[in-house]
Short mmCIF file of C-alpha atoms and ligand atoms in Angstrom, two decimals:
data_model
loop_
_atom_site.label_atom_id
_atom_site.label_comp_id
_atom_site.label_asym_id
_atom_site.label_seq_id
_atom_site.Cartn_x
_atom_site.Cartn_y
_atom_site.Cartn_z
CA VAL A 1 -12.33 24.71 1.31
CA ARG A 2 -9.21 22.96 0.08
CA ALA A 3 -6.46 24.92 1.74
CA GLY A 4 -5.67 28.31 3.16
CA ALA A 5 -5.36 29.59 6.67
CA GLY A 6 -7.39 29.91 9.82
CA PRO A 7 -8.61 33.36 10.84
CA ARG A 8 -5.56 34.03 13.04
CA SER A 9 -2.92 32.06 11.20
CA ARG A 10 -1.24 32.19 7.83
CA ALA A 11 0.23 28.66 8.04
CA PRO A 12 -0.57 26.62 4.92
CA VAL A 13 -2.90 23.65 5.32
CA PHE A 14 -1.98 20.41 3.63
CA TYR A 15 -3.89 19.64 0.47
CA ASN A 16 -2.32 17.51 -2.26
CA PRO A 17 -4.27 17.30 -5.55
CA ALA A 18 -1.91 14.50 -6.66
CA MET A 19 -3.47 12.28 -3.97
CA ALA A 20 -6.85 12.40 -5.77
CA PHE A 21 -6.08 8.94 -7.19
CA ASP A 22 -5.51 7.61 -3.70
CA ARG A 23 -8.71 9.14 -2.35
CA ASP A 24 -10.60 7.68 -5.34
CA LEU A 25 -9.16 4.30 -4.41
CA ALA A 26 -10.24 4.75 -0.78
CA VAL A 27 -13.82 5.45 -1.92
CA ALA A 28 -13.69 2.46 -4.29
CA ALA A 29 -12.26 0.12 -1.64
CA ILE A 30 -14.87 1.01 0.98
CA ARG A 31 -17.74 0.83 -1.53
CA SER A 32 -16.64 -2.67 -2.52
CA LEU A 33 -16.44 -3.78 1.09
CA TRP A 34 -19.49 -2.13 2.62
CA PRO A 35 -22.46 -1.60 0.30
CA ALA A 36 -24.59 1.50 0.84
CA ASP A 37 -27.60 -0.64 1.79
CA GLY A 38 -25.67 -2.48 4.54
CA PRO A 39 -25.52 -1.59 8.24
CA VAL A 40 -24.54 2.01 8.94
CA ARG A 41 -20.99 2.47 10.10
CA SER A 42 -18.71 4.97 11.76
CA GLY A 43 -15.30 6.28 10.66
CA TRP A 44 -12.42 8.31 12.08
CA GLU A 45 -9.90 10.25 10.03
CA VAL A 46 -6.99 10.54 12.44
CA THR A 47 -4.89 13.10 10.50
CA PRO A 48 -7.35 14.90 8.24
CA ALA A 49 -5.89 18.34 7.31
CA THR A 50 -8.80 19.70 5.17
CA GLY A 51 -10.84 16.52 5.85
CA ILE A 52 -11.21 15.81 2.16
CA ARG A 53 -10.54 12.06 2.47
CA GLY A 54 -13.04 11.40 5.24
CA LEU A 55 -15.62 13.76 3.74
CA ARG A 56 -15.40 11.93 0.43
CA LEU A 57 -15.82 8.59 2.22
CA LEU A 58 -18.80 9.97 4.15
CA GLY A 59 -20.43 11.50 1.06
CA GLU A 60 -19.54 9.02 -1.70
CA THR A 61 -19.74 5.54 -0.21
CA GLY A 62 -23.10 5.50 1.59
CA ALA A 63 -21.40 3.22 4.13
CA PHE A 64 -21.08 5.74 6.97
CA SER A 65 -23.60 7.52 9.15
CA SER A 66 -20.89 9.35 11.11
CA PHE A 67 -17.28 10.34 10.62
CA ALA A 68 -14.96 11.86 13.25
CA PHE A 69 -11.98 14.10 12.42
CA THR A 70 -9.15 15.02 14.81
CA GLU A 71 -6.79 17.86 13.92
CA PRO A 72 -4.65 19.72 16.47
CA GLY A 73 -3.21 22.47 14.24
CA GLU A 74 -4.95 25.86 14.45
CA ALA A 75 -4.92 26.64 10.74
CA ALA A 76 -5.83 23.13 9.65
CA PHE A 77 -8.58 22.89 12.24
CA ALA A 78 -10.11 26.18 11.05
CA VAL A 79 -10.30 24.83 7.49
CA LEU A 80 -11.53 21.44 8.72
CA ALA A 81 -14.25 23.05 10.86
CA ARG A 82 -15.49 25.07 7.85
CA ASN A 83 -15.44 21.97 5.62
CA THR A 84 -17.33 19.77 8.09
CA GLU A 85 -19.85 22.45 9.13
CA GLY A 86 -23.35 21.47 8.07
CA ARG A 87 -22.19 18.08 6.78
CA SER A 88 -24.51 15.56 8.34
CA GLY A 89 -22.58 12.99 10.39
CA ALA A 90 -19.23 14.88 10.33
CA HIS A 91 -17.72 15.69 13.74
CA ALA A 92 -14.46 17.66 13.92
CA SER A 93 -12.50 17.84 17.17
CA ARG A 94 -9.48 20.03 17.72
CA MET A 95 -7.30 17.45 19.41
CA ASP A 96 -4.29 15.18 19.08
CA GLY A 97 -5.14 12.14 16.95
CA ARG A 98 -2.88 9.84 18.93
CA ARG A 99 -5.89 9.35 21.22
CA PRO A 100 -9.34 8.40 19.93
CA PRO A 101 -12.06 11.08 19.90
CA PRO A 102 -15.55 10.58 21.36
CA GLY A 103 -17.45 7.87 19.48
CA ALA A 104 -14.78 5.12 19.60
CA PRO A 105 -14.68 2.29 18.65
CA PHE A 106 -15.09 2.92 14.92
CA ASP A 107 -15.71 0.61 11.97
CA PHE A 108 -13.06 2.39 9.92
CA VAL A 109 -9.97 4.31 10.99
CA ASP A 110 -7.69 6.14 8.54
CA VAL A 111 -4.13 7.25 9.36
CA ASP A 112 -2.58 9.45 6.65
CA PRO A 113 0.08 11.56 8.36
CA TYR A 114 3.20 13.42 7.30
CA GLY A 115 5.96 10.80 7.29
CA SER A 116 5.69 7.83 9.61
CA PRO A 117 2.36 6.55 10.95
CA LEU A 118 4.05 4.79 13.90
CA PRO A 119 3.03 7.33 16.60
CA PHE A 120 -0.63 6.92 15.62
CA LEU A 121 -0.78 3.12 15.47
CA PRO A 122 -1.49 2.22 19.13
CA GLY A 123 -4.45 4.62 19.39
CA ALA A 124 -5.77 3.80 15.92
CA LEU A 125 -5.54 0.01 16.34
CA GLY A 126 -7.21 0.16 19.73
CA ALA A 127 -10.06 2.23 18.26
CA VAL A 128 -11.03 -0.15 15.44
CA ARG A 129 -14.05 -2.28 16.26
CA PRO A 130 -13.24 -6.02 15.77
CA GLY A 131 -14.06 -6.85 12.15
CA GLY A 132 -13.44 -3.23 11.16
CA VAL A 133 -10.86 -1.74 8.82
CA LEU A 134 -7.71 0.26 9.46
CA ALA A 135 -6.04 2.14 6.58
CA VAL A 136 -2.47 3.39 7.03
CA THR A 137 -0.29 5.55 4.77
CA ALA A 138 3.46 6.10 5.23
CA THR A 139 5.43 8.71 3.31
CA ASP A 140 8.76 8.32 5.14
CA MET A 141 10.17 6.46 2.16
CA MET A 142 13.79 7.51 2.81
CA VAL A 143 13.52 5.39 5.95
CA LEU A 144 11.22 2.62 4.71
CA ALA A 145 12.76 2.08 1.26
CA GLY A 146 16.30 1.72 2.55
CA ALA A 147 18.11 5.03 2.00
CA GLN A 148 18.60 5.36 5.79
CA PRO A 149 18.93 1.76 7.02
CA ALA A 150 20.04 2.72 10.54
CA ALA A 151 16.84 4.76 10.94
CA THR A 152 14.74 1.88 9.56
CA LEU A 153 16.19 -0.43 12.18
CA ARG A 154 15.77 2.11 14.98
CA LEU A 155 12.21 3.17 14.11
CA TYR A 156 10.65 0.08 12.52
CA GLY A 157 12.93 -2.64 13.93
CA SER A 158 13.68 -4.01 10.43
CA ARG A 159 16.61 -4.16 8.05
CA PRO A 160 15.42 -2.84 4.67
CA VAL A 161 16.09 -4.16 1.19
CA ARG A 162 17.69 -1.30 -0.73
CA GLY A 163 17.56 -0.24 -4.37
CA ARG A 164 14.87 -1.08 -6.89
CA LEU A 165 12.97 -3.38 -4.55
CA GLY A 166 13.13 -0.77 -1.77
CA PRO A 167 9.53 0.52 -2.06
CA GLU A 168 8.02 -2.99 -1.82
CA SER A 169 10.40 -3.76 1.05
CA GLY A 170 9.19 -0.54 2.73
CA LEU A 171 5.60 -1.65 2.29
CA ARG A 172 6.40 -5.06 3.80
CA ILE A 173 8.22 -3.41 6.73
CA LEU A 174 5.15 -1.25 7.38
CA LEU A 175 2.86 -4.31 7.23
CA ALA A 176 5.09 -6.16 9.69
CA ALA A 177 5.07 -3.14 12.03
CA VAL A 178 1.26 -2.86 11.93
CA ALA A 179 0.89 -6.62 12.53
CA ARG A 180 3.24 -6.35 15.54
CA HIS A 181 1.47 -3.30 17.00
CA ALA A 182 -1.89 -5.03 16.55
CA ARG A 183 -0.68 -8.01 18.58
CA SER A 184 0.51 -5.65 21.30
CA VAL A 185 -3.06 -4.34 21.78
CA GLY A 186 -4.61 -7.84 21.58
CA ARG A 187 -5.67 -7.60 17.94
CA VAL A 188 -4.67 -9.15 14.64
CA ALA A 189 -4.34 -6.97 11.52
CA ARG A 190 -4.42 -8.65 8.08
CA PRO A 191 -3.79 -6.55 4.96
CA TRP A 192 -6.22 -7.03 2.06
CA LEU A 193 -5.08 -4.15 -0.17
CA ALA A 194 -1.46 -3.02 0.23
CA TYR A 195 0.49 -1.06 -2.35
CA ALA A 196 3.47 1.14 -3.10
CA HIS A 197 2.63 4.18 -5.22
CA ALA A 198 4.47 7.37 -6.15
CA HIS A 199 6.07 8.71 -2.94
CA TYR A 200 4.21 6.58 -0.41
CA VAL A 201 2.97 3.15 0.67
CA ARG A 202 -0.52 2.45 1.95
CA ALA A 203 -2.44 -0.55 3.22
CA TYR A 204 -5.96 -1.49 4.30
CA PHE A 205 -6.22 -4.08 7.08
CA VAL A 206 -9.09 -6.05 8.54
CA VAL A 207 -8.60 -5.83 12.30
CA ASP A 208 -9.91 -8.69 14.40
CA ALA A 209 -9.78 -10.01 17.92
CA SER A 210 -6.52 -11.91 18.31
CA SER A 211 -6.02 -15.17 16.42
CA SER A 212 -3.71 -18.07 17.19
CA ASP A 213 -2.53 -18.20 13.53
CA PRO A 214 0.92 -16.62 13.39
CA ASP A 215 1.49 -13.56 11.19
CA PRO A 216 3.48 -14.36 8.04
CA VAL A 217 6.33 -12.12 9.14
CA GLY A 218 9.94 -13.18 8.86
CA LEU A 219 13.48 -12.56 7.71
CA ILE A 220 14.92 -13.11 4.25
CA ASP A 221 18.29 -14.80 4.35
CA PRO A 222 19.88 -14.17 0.92
CA THR A 223 21.92 -17.38 1.18
CA THR A 224 18.77 -19.54 1.08
CA TRP A 225 16.23 -17.18 -0.56
CA ASP A 226 15.24 -18.28 -4.06
CA GLY A 227 13.00 -15.31 -4.96
CA PRO A 228 14.14 -12.13 -6.75
CA PRO A 229 17.66 -11.04 -5.67
CA VAL A 230 17.44 -8.74 -2.65
CA GLY A 231 21.15 -8.06 -2.09
CA ASP A 232 23.75 -10.00 -0.16
CA ARG A 233 23.93 -8.08 3.10
CA GLY A 234 21.06 -9.80 4.82
CA PRO A 235 19.26 -11.05 6.69
CA TYR A 236 16.61 -8.52 5.69
CA GLY A 237 13.47 -7.78 7.66
CA PRO A 238 11.45 -8.66 9.59
CA LEU A 239 9.15 -8.22 6.59
CA TRP A 240 5.55 -9.20 5.90
CA LEU A 241 6.07 -12.23 3.64
CA GLY A 242 2.37 -12.95 3.06
CA ALA A 243 0.08 -11.69 0.31
CA LEU A 244 -0.43 -7.97 -0.35
CA PHE A 245 -3.96 -8.52 -1.63
CA ASP A 246 -7.03 -10.52 -0.72
CA ARG A 247 -7.88 -11.90 -4.15
CA GLU A 248 -11.65 -11.96 -3.75
CA ARG A 249 -11.92 -8.55 -2.12
CA VAL A 250 -9.62 -6.86 -4.62
CA ARG A 251 -11.51 -8.31 -7.59
CA ARG A 252 -14.73 -6.73 -6.34
CA ILE A 253 -13.32 -3.18 -6.30
CA GLU A 254 -14.80 -1.01 -9.08
CA VAL A 255 -14.18 2.54 -10.25
CA PRO A 256 -16.80 4.64 -8.42
CA PRO A 257 -18.97 7.09 -10.38
CA THR A 258 -17.47 10.00 -8.42
CA ALA A 259 -13.80 9.13 -9.22
CA GLU A 260 -11.62 12.05 -10.34
CA ARG A 261 -8.86 9.92 -11.90
CA ARG A 262 -10.98 7.26 -13.61
CA ARG A 263 -8.44 5.98 -16.11
CA GLU A 264 -5.55 5.82 -13.66
CA LEU A 265 -7.74 4.01 -11.14
CA ALA A 266 -9.16 1.56 -13.70
CA ALA A 267 -5.63 0.64 -14.89
CA PHE A 268 -4.44 0.18 -11.31
CA LEU A 269 -7.42 -2.04 -10.41
CA THR A 270 -6.83 -4.23 -13.48
CA THR A 271 -3.17 -4.65 -12.54
CA ILE A 272 -3.79 -5.56 -8.92
CA ALA A 273 -6.65 -7.95 -9.77
CA ASP A 274 -4.09 -9.97 -11.82
CA GLU A 275 -1.30 -9.44 -9.33
CA ALA A 276 -3.46 -10.81 -6.52
CA GLU A 277 -3.06 -14.26 -8.14
CA VAL A 278 0.64 -14.32 -7.16
CA ALA A 279 1.41 -13.89 -3.49
CA SER A 280 5.23 -14.19 -3.70
CA PRO A 281 7.28 -11.29 -2.35
CA PHE A 282 9.19 -9.06 -4.79
CA TYR A 283 9.51 -9.09 -8.56
CA TYR A 284 11.96 -9.45 -11.45
CA GLU A 285 12.82 -6.82 -14.02
CA SER A 286 14.05 -7.74 -17.44
CA ASN A 287 17.00 -5.32 -17.50
CA ALA A 288 18.18 -6.32 -14.04
CA LEU A 289 17.89 -10.02 -14.96
CA ALA A 290 19.92 -9.45 -18.14
CA ALA A 291 22.61 -7.51 -16.27
CA ARG A 292 22.87 -10.15 -13.55
CA LEU A 293 23.03 -13.06 -16.01
CA ARG A 294 25.24 -11.08 -18.46
CA LEU A 295 22.77 -11.65 -21.26
CA PRO A 296 23.42 -9.70 -24.46
CA LEU A 297 19.74 -8.69 -24.68
CA PRO A 298 17.08 -8.42 -21.98
CA PRO A 299 14.23 -10.90 -22.45
CA SER A 300 10.93 -9.32 -23.48
CA ILE A 301 8.55 -9.14 -20.54
CA ALA A 302 5.70 -10.72 -22.51
CA GLU A 303 7.92 -13.67 -23.49
CA LEU A 304 9.24 -14.03 -19.96
CA CYS A 305 5.66 -14.21 -18.64
CA THR A 306 4.66 -16.75 -21.30
CA GLY A 307 7.78 -18.84 -20.69
CA LEU A 308 7.14 -19.01 -16.94
CA ARG A 309 3.46 -19.82 -17.44
CA GLU A 310 4.39 -22.61 -19.85
CA SER A 311 6.69 -23.98 -17.15
CA GLY A 312 3.66 -24.22 -14.86
CA PHE A 313 4.07 -21.13 -12.64
CA HIS A 314 1.87 -18.16 -11.78
CA VAL A 315 3.01 -14.85 -13.23
CA ALA A 316 1.66 -11.29 -13.10
CA ARG A 317 2.83 -7.78 -13.78
CA THR A 318 3.16 -5.75 -10.59
CA HIS A 319 1.63 -2.39 -9.71
CA ALA A 320 4.90 -1.56 -7.92
CA ARG A 321 6.95 -1.12 -11.10
CA PRO A 322 5.82 -0.89 -14.72
CA GLU A 323 8.46 -3.39 -15.86
CA GLY A 324 8.20 -5.73 -12.87
CA VAL A 325 7.12 -9.38 -13.08
CA ARG A 326 5.91 -11.20 -9.96
CA THR A 327 6.04 -14.99 -10.05
CA ASP A 328 6.05 -18.02 -7.78
CA ALA A 329 8.72 -19.66 -9.94
CA PRO A 330 11.97 -20.25 -8.04
CA ARG A 331 14.88 -18.08 -9.21
CA PRO A 332 16.73 -20.91 -11.06
CA VAL A 333 13.62 -21.42 -13.22
CA VAL A 334 13.30 -17.68 -13.94
CA GLU A 335 16.97 -17.51 -14.86
CA SER A 336 16.84 -20.53 -17.12
CA VAL A 337 13.75 -19.16 -18.95
CA ALA A 338 15.51 -15.77 -19.34
CA ARG A 339 18.66 -17.44 -20.71
CA ARG A 340 16.67 -19.52 -23.17
CA LEU A 341 14.77 -16.45 -24.40
CA ALA A 342 17.97 -14.43 -24.75
CA ALA A 343 19.61 -17.22 -26.76
CA GLY A 344 16.53 -17.40 -28.99
CA ARG A 345 16.57 -13.63 -29.61
CA GLN A 346 20.27 -13.67 -30.35
CA SER A 347 19.99 -16.41 -32.95
CA GLN A 348 16.93 -14.68 -34.46
CA ASN A 349 18.95 -11.45 -34.79
CA ALA A 350 21.84 -13.38 -36.36
CA ARG A 351 19.46 -14.90 -38.95
CA VAL A 352 18.05 -11.43 -39.78
CA ARG A 353 21.58 -10.04 -40.27
CA ALA A 354 22.71 -13.02 -42.42
C1 SAM B 1 -0.60 14.55 5.17
S1 SAM B 1 -1.72 15.57 6.02
C2 SAM B 1 -3.24 14.73 5.86
C3 SAM B 1 -3.81 14.68 4.51
C4 SAM B 1 -5.22 14.22 4.41
N1 SAM B 1 -5.43 12.90 4.99
C5 SAM B 1 -5.67 14.24 2.94
O1 SAM B 1 -6.07 13.19 2.39
O2 SAM B 1 -5.59 15.33 2.36
C6 SAM B 1 -1.30 15.26 7.70
C7 SAM B 1 -2.14 16.05 8.71
O3 SAM B 1 -1.90 15.48 10.00
C8 SAM B 1 -2.02 16.52 10.95
N2 SAM B 1 -1.41 16.10 12.22
C9 SAM B 1 -0.13 16.20 12.62
N3 SAM B 1 0.01 15.74 13.88
C10 SAM B 1 -1.24 15.32 14.26
C11 SAM B 1 -1.74 14.73 15.45
N4 SAM B 1 -0.94 14.50 16.51
N5 SAM B 1 -3.06 14.43 15.51
C12 SAM B 1 -3.87 14.64 14.43
N6 SAM B 1 -3.44 15.21 13.28
C13 SAM B 1 -2.13 15.54 13.21
C14 SAM B 1 -1.32 17.68 10.28
O4 SAM B 1 -1.73 18.90 10.88
C15 SAM B 1 -1.79 17.54 8.84
O5 SAM B 1 -2.93 18.31 8.64
#
């Protein structure tokens, strides 16, 4: 049952077909991490609505022997109860997901709420078995991506980067918040697959017993920052300044046979496998570079990538923006390559016209 109402309620129950890609990715990510012939594991979907995400993980990965679902709403719980009935290993509880259900701790905990996941983090982090995985979605992008900076500061404790880099900044604010909450319950949470997509950001973390290594969380001071321009009203953050991807883990993710959006998922996996080679925060866009440097023509992205590689730097396209280029080259190098390419294109055009 995908949506509808409980027997005594006509309230709609959340079901978003557009999130099929994201559920495919969840199945793919867990399959790559925990093979079906490995030890049996337990999961908890904290905010399940119809339960489709957890039920797909239970049925399509082979990694789980049990999966708990917590849903307080009457209508949603009625649909959830029907969907989980007779499904071996599925246990639905009508309760608030801010507290763990019976069966904790779990190997995998998934938080996919309306808006901000913050209220669910303490309970979810405390319920992940050390070595297990926490997945967190946030859809409060007005707050995270910088349209409401006062709210970002109040809720997440960070100053956001605004504009085109806003979604990645939102992702990095969420990662910093999860890392901080993990420390507060004596855990450490390290993202291995973190992305901005459509109207949301989502990340998968390995959660471990506390480590003495500090989290790579910090501020960006625009007066000393030599990555992509973030604005001049900093400092920005605290942001997660470490990698968004664990290179080895991300490379192992494959499109599962049960995927609904095969092509979209395959393209995304190819992009992030390349992107995982470059851990630097934020990315450049050709048009924005041209506008900033007052170039008559934007450099072609392919040439920009080649030019930076030839200068000895890592470069990759980013999943976060079709035209975005992530690189570990310092900004002066990127700008000088862009200027050289623009000059080359201009003189080429002049020769064609002559
Ligand atoms: C965005 S929907 C979940 C979508 C689902 N994960 C999927 O993939 O289709 C958010 C759900 O969280 C539920 N919810 C809201 N507050 C909750 C709480 N305190 N505990 C557990 N679930 C809650 C809502 O009733 C709603 O069904």
